[in-house]
Amino acid sequence: MIIFDSENKVFKLDTCESTYLIGIYEENYILNYYYGAPIPETCVGDLIDRNANASFSLANPVIGENGFTPDCAPMEYGTNGAADFRVSALSIRNANGDTTTDIRYKGHKIYKGKPSLSPLPYVYANNDDEADTLDIYAEDKVTGAEVTLRYTVFEKMGAMTRSAIITNASDKAMDIKRAFSLCVNMPEMDYDMITFYGRHAKERSREQRALAHGLQGIHSKRGASSHCHNPFVAFLKHGAGEEQGEAMGFNLVYSGNFSAVAECDFNSNTRFIMGINPEDFSWHLEAGESFTTPECVMVYTDKGLGEMSRIYHRLYNNNLVRGKYKHEKRPLLINSWEAAYFDFDTDKLVSFAERAKEAGMDMLVMDDGWFGVRNADNCSLGDWFVNEEKLPGGLDPLISRVNALGLKFGIWYEPEMISPDSDLYRAHPDWCVHVEGREPMIGRRQLVLDVSREDVRDNIFNQMYEVLSKHKIDYVKWDFNRNISDAGSAILPADKKQEFFHRFILGTYDLMDRFTKAFPDILFENCSGGGGRFDPGMLYYSPQIWASDQTDPIERLTIQFGTSICYPASTMGAHVSACDRTGYETKGDVALWGTFGYELDPNKLTDDEKALVKEQVKEYHKYYDLIHYGDLYRLIDPYFNHFRCAWSFVSPDKTEVLATAVTMRYDRDMPTFILKLRGLDKDKKYVCEETGKVYSGAFLMNAGINLTNKQSRDGESIKFYFKAQ
């Protein structure tokens, strides 16, 4: 719900978990009064009182030299150069060349529903009753810049979204130098900042540190959200934990260069901004033109980090993921990559499909190597025609044989890449991302296609459409296997060169939008060397993302725990592979926390392993709804416990529970292991399917299950399914 208290000039934005207050102060300054647990009041002006002098803080003379100063006030959208010396959310260089920016309130609009942010991805409302939106209109009277601060409240979900629209309402050109999606001010700094760092095959490792005076944060300037940092930040109040205390989350719906910065000032106040990375960014606005920032999703709860995660999970399952597979069960697939790499032909792939059918799987995916003359990773990207030396007769004979077995068929693409050794590069060398006069860097023996260009996008779309429209293809894995250096486009003029990174991402979104509209029945799965673009921008186009190229189940645990802080299990691509570190029981239990599938040569499985795979396939179908749409509880986090971890899923009506525990490293001197569940109905009676024993919800949550002697080796797992009587 959103209301405006005209007497106190306060906007009140309420969700079931939080209240956010915005005030219109003297001289039409827009201030952030409060963000926290729900409160009924709107008359809270004294909350903005701050120590008025940071260091020669400057005051607006109309308000009074000893009173208000932008340097200490909780500015709702802090701007550059007008006496607010903290990190800025907005900076515009005007026609005179200066960057002083000072926006003031001029009006507002409150309405039902949520408008589109197209061509950007965004969290949507399924109907107008799901959301309320506030647009605050602000202006810089000197430069003519106008800013719309947009807030949408998903009241029942417990979440808000924020974005900004900057318009040049003057008759002269201007350039945006910084345009963040949000700015939030907190009147304290006693928080831990939680971020997620990583690398290839080790994505989204949790890092937690206390806020300190000064600047701290994360960013990407790799042309993608990246393996190295994820565009998500949480703040956990000191003393809070997984299921209690204050937690705030901020997630940017964007797949390119981003920045998230917290600044703690001398007052021990915290300002947090999140949005497009201003490094190597500028956006030119002629008179009348506008620029829209990506949106940021905000969540506050006083019920701990776990409830914050569950709010994100529900919101993204309901209001971000789209299309056929938002609710329809997704096919359980086997992918050829780790089974064959580039070494396959029609008969080998059909043999995989035959074994997959015997196990009860639904789909065969042919990964890299089917196109051009691709027998290694050194050629043919951009040449999206079938390699008939490898697949005689093309795709039809292969797909027909796979379909005849009752299996669906999927295929791999890397649309935004080009190989120097390709027909496309030889015909259009200027289509790669490059800077004139410099030899571009090579990564994975490939270059990046300049998809900021419409002619490049049209070529790739037409090539892929030729294949996808003429064959029965049910799934596309969309990969992106390097970052962007030498960032430049052959067609951008000098005054728009620093628009390249954002234009590139807009080009990627345009391609994805065209494909998802042209092929609404295809299941798209995003990938970037594993989880290098695991972000909500990608989830808008593909309901699942390959979480990591790391398929070792023990290494996967920290990746999946980290990913789950923000992203639901339904989005997390996870497969059983031939990794020999653990048995297939543990591989299956870990992969079940995700989309589930296989990445191995099924011809090499023993009879016992084949029997176990059949059981795992049955479990996938049995637990599908519980895992994809249930509430996740991280029971024992490997971030804090290096020996064991555990998690559970609880159905929304609390009648089903699936709990899993893994011993990562066994030590005979480890203490007693009592696993206590969470999120159950204390008054219900639950039957354990494995033992037949009946427990109260209160017993399972407060006394727990004794697993002390249930696991005695590294890599062992155990799971329990409970159903309410």
XYZ file of C-alpha atoms in Angstrom:
725
model
C 0.000 0.000 0.000
C 1.161 3.556 -0.719
C -0.358 6.680 0.825
C 0.580 10.356 0.898
C 0.108 12.308 4.132
C -0.355 15.776 2.654
C -0.262 17.483 6.053
C 3.153 16.109 6.968
C 4.280 15.770 3.328
C 5.232 12.123 3.814
C 4.877 9.147 1.493
C 4.272 5.867 3.318
C 5.070 2.664 1.433
C 3.992 -0.491 3.267
C 4.576 -4.170 2.659
C 3.606 -7.007 4.988
C 7.199 -6.888 6.293
C 8.250 -3.247 6.152
C 7.525 0.465 6.063
C 9.442 2.938 3.902
C 8.924 6.664 4.534
C 9.875 9.480 2.165
C 9.473 13.093 3.224
C 9.260 16.343 1.283
C 11.314 18.740 3.405
C 11.749 22.489 3.226
C 12.717 23.866 -0.171
C 11.358 20.619 -1.652
C 14.297 18.447 -0.685
C 13.350 14.759 -0.890
C 14.486 12.837 2.193
C 14.525 9.209 3.322
C 12.875 9.222 6.771
C 12.670 5.523 7.619
C 13.100 1.955 6.348
C 12.330 -0.858 8.748
C 9.645 -2.943 10.409
C 6.048 -1.761 9.884
C 4.949 1.344 11.789
C 1.607 3.214 11.615
C 2.964 6.766 11.956
C 3.745 9.262 9.204
C 4.585 12.219 11.467
C 8.242 11.268 11.956
C 10.133 14.363 10.833
C 12.425 14.407 13.852
C 13.930 11.074 12.695
C 16.034 13.031 10.216
C 17.837 15.053 12.891
C 21.561 14.584 12.397
C 24.736 16.152 13.685
C 24.672 19.155 11.383
C 28.386 19.574 10.767
C 30.487 16.885 9.147
C 33.475 18.999 8.169
C 32.660 22.526 7.033
C 29.238 21.233 5.978
C 27.437 23.717 3.796
C 23.869 24.837 4.443
C 21.078 25.995 2.189
C 20.857 29.701 3.139
C 17.105 29.782 2.678
C 16.627 27.108 5.346
C 19.252 28.455 7.705
C 22.981 28.149 8.191
C 22.751 26.184 11.436
C 19.955 23.905 10.340
C 19.608 21.712 7.304
C 22.658 20.620 5.326
C 22.614 18.171 2.392
C 25.934 16.839 3.669
C 24.326 15.129 6.665
C 20.680 14.760 5.691
C 19.301 11.386 4.517
C 18.880 12.462 0.894
C 16.503 10.136 -0.936
C 18.530 10.257 -4.158
C 21.867 11.868 -3.383
C 23.266 14.031 -6.165
C 26.701 15.365 -6.998
C 28.126 18.800 -6.345
C 25.344 20.530 -4.370
C 26.808 20.230 -0.843
C 26.199 16.484 -0.408
C 29.760 15.190 -0.305
C 28.930 11.531 0.138
C 28.840 8.976 -2.648
C 26.351 10.162 -5.276
C 23.500 8.345 -6.963
C 23.197 10.909 -9.765
C 25.593 13.175 -11.603
C 24.781 14.988 -14.849
C 27.203 17.049 -16.924
C 25.225 19.889 -18.447
C 25.877 21.890 -21.588
C 28.216 24.228 -19.676
C 30.452 21.308 -18.773
C 29.848 21.320 -14.996
C 28.410 18.369 -13.066
C 26.565 20.041 -10.212
C 23.195 18.333 -9.941
C 20.438 19.344 -7.524
C 16.968 17.809 -7.829
C 13.891 18.955 -5.876
C 10.351 17.638 -5.581
C 7.799 18.986 -8.072
C 4.952 16.446 -7.919
C 3.941 12.822 -7.702
C 1.510 10.146 -8.828
C 0.240 7.066 -6.973
C -1.461 4.331 -8.985
C -2.321 0.624 -9.040
C -0.185 -1.900 -10.864
C 3.321 -1.596 -12.252
C 4.413 -0.158 -15.599
C 6.767 -1.932 -17.979
C 10.461 -1.038 -17.946
C 10.987 -2.486 -21.433
C 13.518 -2.821 -23.025
C 14.926 -3.621 -19.590
C 13.875 -6.764 -17.704
C 11.830 -6.121 -14.587
C 9.757 -7.630 -11.817
C 6.182 -7.527 -13.080
C 2.702 -7.544 -11.564
C 0.443 -10.352 -12.785
C -2.487 -7.993 -12.235
C -2.937 -4.452 -10.960
C -4.050 -5.652 -7.532
C -0.637 -7.209 -6.856
C 1.233 -3.909 -6.770
C 1.042 -0.175 -6.113
C 3.394 2.327 -7.709
C 4.607 5.777 -6.694
C 6.274 8.133 -9.138
C 7.980 11.110 -7.502
C 8.742 13.847 -10.014
C 11.830 15.935 -9.346
C 13.662 18.601 -11.307
C 16.897 20.526 -11.459
C 15.667 23.996 -12.308
C 19.093 25.186 -13.438
C 19.933 22.451 -15.942
C 16.429 21.340 -16.921
C 17.069 17.736 -15.926
C 13.950 15.959 -14.700
C 14.038 12.774 -12.622
C 11.228 10.347 -11.918
C 11.900 8.221 -8.860
C 9.759 5.107 -9.268
C 8.767 2.826 -6.384
C 6.568 -0.252 -6.678
C 5.301 -2.038 -3.582
C 4.394 -5.729 -3.672
C 2.567 -5.583 -0.367
C 1.716 -9.258 0.119
C 5.125 -10.388 -1.094
C 7.026 -8.128 1.307
C 9.167 -6.516 -1.406
C 9.672 -3.218 -3.232
C 11.329 -2.252 -6.498
C 13.114 1.003 -7.303
C 14.308 2.668 -10.494
C 14.890 6.151 -11.869
C 14.061 7.839 -15.177
C 16.220 10.830 -16.157
C 14.858 13.163 -18.836
C 16.498 16.108 -20.563
C 13.709 18.697 -20.433
C 16.025 21.510 -21.550
C 16.842 22.668 -25.072
C 20.523 21.717 -24.777
C 22.312 18.369 -24.678
C 23.511 16.852 -21.406
C 25.421 13.722 -20.369
C 24.588 11.401 -17.489
C 27.792 10.410 -15.663
C 26.222 8.456 -12.790
C 22.677 7.081 -12.616
C 22.157 4.584 -9.824
C 18.897 2.725 -9.348
C 18.507 3.517 -5.675
C 19.932 5.358 -2.712
C 19.037 4.262 0.830
C 20.146 5.933 4.061
C 20.314 4.100 7.391
C 20.786 6.035 10.660
C 23.357 3.547 11.972
C 26.136 1.287 10.763
C 25.910 -1.687 13.131
C 25.345 -4.102 10.261
C 27.254 -6.895 8.639
C 27.467 -6.516 4.872
C 26.988 -9.824 3.040
C 28.267 -10.144 -0.522
C 29.176 -13.015 -2.834
C 32.557 -13.312 -4.505
C 33.961 -16.070 -6.672
C 35.553 -17.277 -9.871
C 34.866 -19.877 -12.514
C 33.681 -23.100 -10.809
C 33.552 -21.355 -7.412
C 30.744 -18.831 -7.741
C 28.797 -16.977 -5.052
C 30.950 -17.677 -2.037
C 29.528 -15.854 0.951
C 31.560 -13.066 2.525
C 30.353 -11.308 5.643
C 32.031 -8.346 7.279
C 31.089 -5.558 9.621
C 30.563 -2.160 8.063
C 33.391 0.298 8.662
C 33.700 4.043 8.223
C 34.343 4.957 4.618
C 33.511 3.208 1.351
C 33.015 -0.516 0.899
C 31.289 -2.550 -1.759
C 31.505 -4.671 -4.895
C 31.338 -4.105 -8.617
C 31.792 -5.618 -12.039
C 33.297 -3.963 -15.095
C 33.570 -7.214 -17.077
C 30.570 -6.602 -19.323
C 28.589 -9.152 -17.300
C 27.401 -9.447 -13.746
C 30.263 -11.992 -13.523
C 31.548 -14.959 -11.561
C 33.552 -12.569 -9.378
C 30.692 -10.684 -7.725
C 26.932 -11.058 -7.836
C 24.645 -7.987 -8.053
C 23.200 -8.727 -4.633
C 23.999 -7.259 -1.217
C 22.423 -7.981 2.155
C 22.755 -6.129 5.446
C 22.321 -8.125 8.640
C 21.895 -6.198 11.885
C 24.462 -7.147 14.513
C 22.986 -9.942 16.608
C 20.665 -11.097 13.832
C 20.933 -14.524 12.251
C 19.367 -16.986 9.875
C 15.888 -16.930 11.436
C 15.810 -13.848 13.666
C 16.719 -10.183 13.555
C 16.810 -7.456 10.930
C 17.906 -8.277 7.385
C 17.816 -6.124 4.248
C 18.493 -7.305 0.722
C 19.174 -5.407 -2.512
C 19.277 -7.158 -5.881
C 19.844 -5.401 -9.213
C 17.801 -6.672 -12.171
C 20.714 -6.260 -14.563
C 23.286 -8.449 -16.312
C 26.060 -5.967 -17.088
C 28.529 -3.748 -15.267
C 27.188 -2.871 -11.843
C 28.291 -1.166 -8.654
C 27.071 -1.520 -5.066
C 28.628 0.874 -2.558
C 28.029 1.524 1.137
C 29.468 4.632 2.739
C 29.534 5.068 6.500
C 30.009 8.701 7.501
C 31.267 10.456 10.619
C 27.794 10.217 12.161
C 27.970 6.429 11.746
C 25.119 6.732 9.267
C 25.163 4.442 6.238
C 24.314 5.350 2.661
C 23.908 2.514 0.179
C 23.658 2.926 -3.593
C 23.297 0.276 -6.286
C 23.104 0.477 -10.059
C 25.090 0.659 -13.273
C 28.837 0.931 -12.686
C 29.762 4.558 -13.485
C 33.255 3.552 -14.610
C 33.371 3.577 -18.419
C 29.763 4.773 -18.449
C 28.188 7.899 -19.841
C 24.864 8.465 -21.551
C 24.213 11.341 -23.929
C 20.782 12.947 -23.825
C 19.626 15.328 -26.492
C 16.693 17.597 -25.683
C 13.613 15.526 -24.883
C 15.442 12.203 -24.521
C 15.202 9.964 -21.448
C 17.275 7.254 -19.776
C 15.856 4.539 -17.509
C 17.989 2.778 -14.919
C 17.661 -0.943 -14.228
C 15.462 -1.617 -11.242
C 16.592 -2.818 -7.853
C 14.566 -5.184 -5.668
C 14.515 -4.286 -1.952
C 13.483 -6.601 0.867
C 13.388 -5.861 4.597
C 12.355 -8.277 7.328
C 12.930 -8.561 11.065
C 12.721 -12.365 10.812
C 16.300 -13.030 9.743
C 18.270 -13.801 6.622
C 16.275 -16.959 5.926
C 12.953 -15.127 5.682
C 14.580 -12.461 3.504
C 15.655 -15.271 1.137
C 12.204 -16.824 1.090
C 10.646 -13.464 0.178
C 12.978 -13.196 -2.814
C 12.224 -16.804 -3.787
C 8.457 -16.297 -3.744
C 8.681 -12.983 -5.584
C 10.951 -14.308 -8.335
C 8.941 -17.474 -8.853
C 5.734 -15.431 -9.101
C 6.786 -12.075 -10.555
C 10.087 -12.462 -12.446
C 10.181 -15.880 -14.127
C 7.815 -15.930 -17.116
C 6.418 -18.162 -19.792
C 5.399 -21.777 -20.175
C 7.833 -23.130 -17.600
C 6.917 -20.703 -14.849
C 4.511 -23.382 -13.585
C 4.801 -26.328 -15.974
C 7.137 -29.111 -14.879
C 10.464 -28.835 -16.671
C 11.930 -31.847 -18.466
C 14.639 -33.806 -16.665
C 17.576 -33.672 -19.049
C 20.898 -35.341 -19.726
C 23.548 -33.065 -21.226
C 26.284 -34.410 -23.509
C 29.085 -32.043 -22.480
C 30.920 -33.935 -19.756
C 30.077 -37.220 -21.499
C 31.511 -36.405 -24.929
C 32.763 -32.799 -25.123
C 33.372 -32.270 -28.877
C 33.740 -35.977 -29.669
C 30.328 -37.227 -30.747
C 28.248 -38.248 -33.725
C 24.626 -39.141 -34.272
C 24.976 -42.739 -33.091
C 26.777 -41.789 -29.877
C 24.135 -39.207 -28.986
C 21.340 -41.653 -29.746
C 23.003 -44.188 -27.449
C 22.910 -41.569 -24.669
C 19.228 -41.037 -25.412
C 18.508 -44.777 -25.257
C 20.061 -45.130 -21.815
C 18.345 -41.911 -20.674
C 14.989 -43.304 -21.759
C 15.609 -46.512 -19.830
C 16.237 -44.422 -16.697
C 13.055 -42.404 -17.180
C 14.642 -39.106 -18.263
C 12.802 -36.635 -20.486
C 15.322 -34.923 -22.762
C 18.724 -35.194 -24.444
C 20.738 -31.988 -24.830
C 23.470 -31.791 -27.463
C 26.016 -29.319 -26.156
C 28.888 -27.513 -27.927
C 30.358 -28.933 -31.144
C 27.399 -29.437 -33.512
C 27.929 -26.437 -35.839
C 30.393 -25.066 -38.411
C 33.552 -27.172 -38.334
C 33.633 -27.152 -34.547
C 35.768 -29.973 -33.134
C 37.529 -27.821 -30.523
C 36.934 -24.446 -28.909
C 39.076 -22.577 -31.453
C 36.649 -21.999 -34.328
C 33.150 -21.614 -35.780
C 31.365 -19.465 -33.209
C 29.017 -17.339 -35.291
C 28.575 -20.049 -37.945
C 25.274 -21.485 -36.778
C 24.810 -24.170 -39.417
C 25.030 -27.916 -38.825
C 28.355 -29.744 -39.081
C 27.203 -32.564 -41.365
C 30.545 -34.352 -41.191
C 29.728 -34.985 -37.558
C 25.961 -35.247 -37.995
C 25.311 -36.750 -41.470
C 22.057 -35.520 -42.924
C 21.899 -32.676 -40.391
C 19.708 -32.477 -37.313
C 16.608 -34.215 -38.660
C 17.904 -37.819 -38.455
C 19.226 -37.234 -34.922
C 16.124 -35.476 -33.608
C 13.817 -38.027 -35.231
C 15.610 -40.910 -33.538
C 15.626 -39.134 -30.167
C 11.942 -38.200 -30.454
C 11.091 -41.764 -31.491
C 12.367 -42.874 -28.092
C 9.912 -40.500 -26.450
C 12.550 -37.913 -25.495
C 12.662 -34.196 -26.154
C 15.733 -32.629 -27.762
C 17.823 -29.620 -26.750
C 20.749 -27.727 -28.234
C 23.582 -25.359 -27.217
C 24.297 -21.855 -28.539
C 26.701 -19.035 -27.735
C 25.006 -16.199 -29.636
C 27.083 -13.243 -28.410
C 30.448 -14.734 -29.410
C 32.498 -15.031 -32.599
C 35.606 -17.055 -33.441
C 38.404 -15.383 -35.447
C 38.400 -18.662 -37.382
C 34.838 -18.472 -38.682
C 33.045 -17.618 -41.883
C 31.213 -14.830 -40.063
C 34.436 -13.166 -38.901
C 36.021 -13.444 -42.329
C 32.970 -11.740 -43.837
C 32.534 -9.115 -41.090
C 35.723 -8.550 -39.043
C 34.314 -5.223 -37.810
C 31.428 -7.042 -36.076
C 33.558 -8.053 -33.114
C 33.891 -5.846 -30.065
C 37.122 -3.890 -30.568
C 38.851 -0.544 -30.257
C 40.202 0.900 -33.471
C 43.971 0.504 -33.762
C 44.266 -2.084 -30.965
C 44.577 -5.834 -31.324
C 41.709 -7.227 -29.235
C 42.480 -9.611 -26.403
C 41.530 -13.248 -26.926
C 39.643 -15.274 -24.330
C 38.895 -18.982 -24.738
C 40.156 -18.449 -28.311
C 37.169 -16.269 -29.131
C 36.022 -12.681 -29.432
C 32.752 -11.013 -28.482
C 30.169 -10.026 -31.078
C 29.004 -6.428 -30.993
C 25.351 -7.112 -30.240
C 24.840 -3.415 -29.527
C 24.454 -3.283 -33.336
C 21.066 -4.094 -34.828
C 22.584 -5.570 -38.003
C 24.656 -7.992 -35.922
C 21.636 -9.020 -33.867
C 19.590 -9.525 -37.021
C 22.246 -11.815 -38.497
C 22.461 -13.970 -35.369
C 18.701 -14.086 -34.945
C 18.174 -15.115 -38.564
C 20.825 -17.866 -38.389
C 19.395 -19.304 -35.186
C 15.799 -18.914 -36.354
C 16.644 -20.977 -39.431
C 17.603 -23.895 -37.156
C 15.057 -23.480 -34.377
C 12.072 -22.967 -36.665
C 12.772 -25.973 -38.886
C 13.505 -28.578 -36.221
C 11.704 -29.893 -33.148
C 13.907 -28.278 -30.517
C 12.534 -28.053 -26.982
C 15.440 -26.481 -25.059
C 18.238 -24.008 -25.697
C 21.287 -23.575 -23.483
C 22.458 -19.978 -24.033
C 26.132 -19.621 -23.122
C 28.530 -16.656 -22.730
C 32.093 -17.828 -22.234
C 34.241 -14.756 -21.829
C 34.179 -11.202 -20.497
C 34.487 -8.011 -22.515
C 37.739 -6.135 -22.971
C 38.670 -3.580 -25.626
C 35.125 -2.316 -25.284
C 34.176 -0.480 -28.416
C 31.829 -0.499 -31.376
C 32.735 0.408 -34.937
C 29.540 2.450 -35.346
C 29.313 4.448 -32.124
C 30.352 8.125 -32.469
C 32.892 9.616 -30.099
C 30.295 11.216 -27.789
C 28.582 7.843 -27.305
C 31.595 5.552 -26.872
C 30.984 5.150 -23.152
C 27.456 3.982 -23.824
C 28.823 0.738 -25.240
C 28.568 -1.562 -22.210
C 24.946 -0.653 -21.517
C 24.040 -0.823 -25.202
C 25.625 -4.276 -25.357
C 23.398 -5.547 -22.537
C 20.345 -3.937 -24.113
C 21.282 -5.773 -27.324
C 21.494 -9.076 -25.458
C 18.099 -8.435 -23.886
C 16.658 -7.590 -27.309
C 17.923 -10.880 -28.753
C 16.559 -12.870 -25.833
C 13.243 -11.081 -26.046
C 12.923 -11.867 -29.749
C 13.702 -15.546 -29.203
C 11.400 -16.042 -26.229
C 8.548 -14.422 -28.167
C 9.271 -16.373 -31.365
C 9.609 -19.699 -29.497
C 7.409 -19.556 -26.382
C 7.484 -23.352 -25.966
C 11.283 -23.614 -25.809
C 12.856 -23.896 -22.367
C 15.807 -21.478 -22.303
C 18.601 -22.035 -19.792
C 21.179 -19.315 -19.358
C 24.849 -20.065 -18.799
C 28.105 -18.124 -18.681
C 31.029 -20.411 -18.066
C 28.691 -21.795 -15.451
C 27.247 -19.071 -13.215
C 28.906 -15.961 -14.656
C 25.570 -14.273 -15.404
C 23.427 -15.607 -12.564
C 21.274 -12.538 -12.071
C 17.591 -11.535 -12.170
C 18.008 -9.862 -15.566
C 18.754 -13.255 -17.105
C 15.945 -14.927 -15.141
C 13.435 -12.656 -16.860
C 14.242 -14.448 -20.124
C 15.314 -17.902 -18.943
C 13.624 -19.504 -15.929
C 16.785 -21.370 -14.973
C 20.523 -20.686 -15.057
C 23.373 -23.189 -14.951
C 24.680 -22.412 -11.480
C 28.287 -23.501 -12.000
C 30.548 -25.666 -14.154
C 31.616 -27.180 -10.837
C 29.735 -30.491 -10.579
C 31.644 -31.965 -7.637
C 28.786 -32.245 -5.105
C 30.877 -31.216 -2.087
C 32.209 -28.106 -3.836
C 28.685 -27.448 -5.073
C 27.352 -27.061 -1.537
C 28.847 -23.632 -0.848
C 27.812 -22.507 -4.351
C 24.219 -23.577 -3.825
C 24.012 -22.224 -0.276
C 25.365 -18.890 -1.482
C 23.070 -18.767 -4.491
C 20.053 -19.532 -2.292
C 20.511 -16.367 -0.238
C 18.667 -14.588 -3.049
C 17.677 -17.001 -5.816
C 15.089 -19.838 -5.633
C 15.841 -23.516 -6.205
C 13.671 -23.461 -9.332
C 16.267 -21.239 -11.050
C 19.402 -23.149 -10.031
C 20.747 -25.476 -12.739
C 22.221 -28.537 -10.980
C 23.302 -31.900 -12.433
C 24.659 -35.271 -11.367
C 28.050 -35.827 -13.014
C 30.629 -38.602 -13.148
C 32.764 -36.915 -10.476
C 34.096 -39.735 -8.261
C 34.501 -37.801 -5.012
C 31.219 -39.137 -3.628
C 28.713 -41.832 -4.463
C 25.694 -41.270 -6.645
C 23.457 -40.967 -3.578
C 25.123 -37.723 -2.528
C 25.406 -36.474 -6.088
C 21.676 -36.922 -6.490
C 20.769 -35.403 -3.130
C 22.801 -32.262 -3.878
C 21.564 -31.896 -7.474
C 17.969 -32.401 -6.318
C 18.292 -28.944 -4.726
C 17.896 -27.320 -8.118
C 16.548 -28.027 -11.595
C 18.128 -31.529 -11.562
C 19.611 -33.444 -14.485
C 22.607 -35.495 -15.571
C 25.951 -34.620 -17.141
C 27.686 -37.949 -17.786
C 27.995 -40.884 -20.180
C 25.080 -43.159 -19.245
C 26.704 -46.060 -21.118
C 29.386 -46.208 -18.425
C 27.022 -46.632 -15.479
C 27.070 -49.958 -13.634
C 23.849 -51.889 -13.122
C 23.672 -50.695 -9.515
C 24.211 -47.095 -10.604
C 21.534 -47.414 -13.277
C 19.074 -48.672 -10.663
C 19.947 -45.749 -8.385
C 19.505 -43.243 -11.242
C 16.023 -44.629 -11.879
C 15.144 -44.019 -8.238
C 16.548 -40.485 -8.414
C 14.408 -39.768 -11.471
C 11.349 -40.889 -9.492
C 12.374 -38.626 -6.616
C 12.689 -35.691 -9.001
C 9.046 -36.053 -9.966
C 7.900 -36.792 -6.424
C 9.560 -33.773 -4.848
C 9.367 -31.359 -7.809
C 6.722 -28.980 -6.444
C 8.090 -29.152 -2.902
C 11.603 -28.129 -4.012
C 10.677 -25.678 -6.760
C 7.952 -23.819 -4.893
C 8.375 -24.723 -1.227
C 10.057 -22.641 1.472
C 13.796 -23.211 1.881
C 15.400 -23.437 5.321
C 19.193 -23.436 5.526
C 19.594 -25.587 8.646
C 23.390 -25.882 8.828
C 25.388 -23.550 6.616
C 28.838 -24.641 5.308
C 29.902 -21.018 5.660
C 29.862 -21.565 9.442
C 30.335 -25.359 9.695
C 33.130 -26.951 7.683
C 32.130 -30.528 8.506
C 28.404 -30.777 7.940
C 25.611 -28.914 6.224
C 21.843 -29.403 5.993
C 18.806 -27.842 4.408
C 15.091 -28.507 4.058
C 12.090 -27.602 1.949
C 8.673 -27.106 3.529
C 5.494 -26.925 1.446
C 3.519 -23.668 1.720
C 0.743 -25.467 3.645
C 3.348 -27.087 5.945
C 2.160 -30.626 5.162
C 5.350 -31.839 3.431
C 9.005 -31.608 4.449
C 12.165 -32.834 2.737
C 15.326 -32.534 4.845
C 18.839 -33.318 3.577
C 22.155 -33.462 5.443
C 25.666 -33.943 4.009
C 28.882 -34.791 5.833
C 31.467 -32.834 3.900
C 34.434 -33.934 6.020
C 34.091 -36.702 8.565
C 35.971 -36.691 11.830
C 35.298 -39.430 14.389
C 35.628 -36.852 17.141
C 32.839 -34.681 15.736
C 30.198 -33.776 18.330
C 26.706 -35.200 18.631
C 24.616 -34.347 15.579
C 21.026 -33.375 16.317
C 19.249 -31.963 13.257
C 16.471 -29.526 14.175
C 13.988 -28.627 11.456
C 12.302 -25.265 10.949
C 9.141 -23.840 9.467
C 6.788 -26.673 10.462
C 3.390 -26.496 12.135
C 4.173 -27.302 15.767
C 0.747 -28.868 16.274
C 0.767 -31.165 13.249
C 1.863 -34.800 13.367
C 4.455 -35.761 10.740
C 5.171 -39.296 9.544
C 8.769 -39.998 8.492
C 8.581 -42.026 5.269
C 11.992 -43.638 5.823
C 11.343 -44.921 9.369
C 7.559 -44.864 9.801
C 7.950 -42.907 13.044
C 5.502 -40.140 13.884
C 6.681 -36.826 15.339
C 5.011 -33.593 16.283
C 6.155 -30.492 14.459
C 7.231 -29.161 17.845
C 9.446 -32.207 18.433
C 11.126 -31.958 15.010
C 11.840 -28.256 15.492
C 12.798 -28.232 19.185
C 14.185 -31.696 19.983
C 15.237 -32.745 16.502
C 16.487 -35.963 14.900
C 19.627 -37.638 16.182
C 21.951 -38.298 13.221
C 25.094 -38.858 15.270
C 25.749 -42.389 13.999
C 24.075 -42.049 10.611
C 27.091 -40.762 8.663
C 30.632 -42.056 9.049
C 32.477 -41.137 5.833
C 33.384 -38.039 3.868
C 30.735 -37.167 1.327
C 27.845 -39.147 2.790
C 24.345 -37.735 2.600
C 21.001 -38.613 4.112
C 17.525 -37.264 3.529
C 14.152 -37.604 5.221
C 10.677 -36.989 3.851
C 7.897 -36.136 6.295
C 4.192 -35.870 5.523
C 1.557 -34.515 7.862
C -1.119 -36.960 8.947
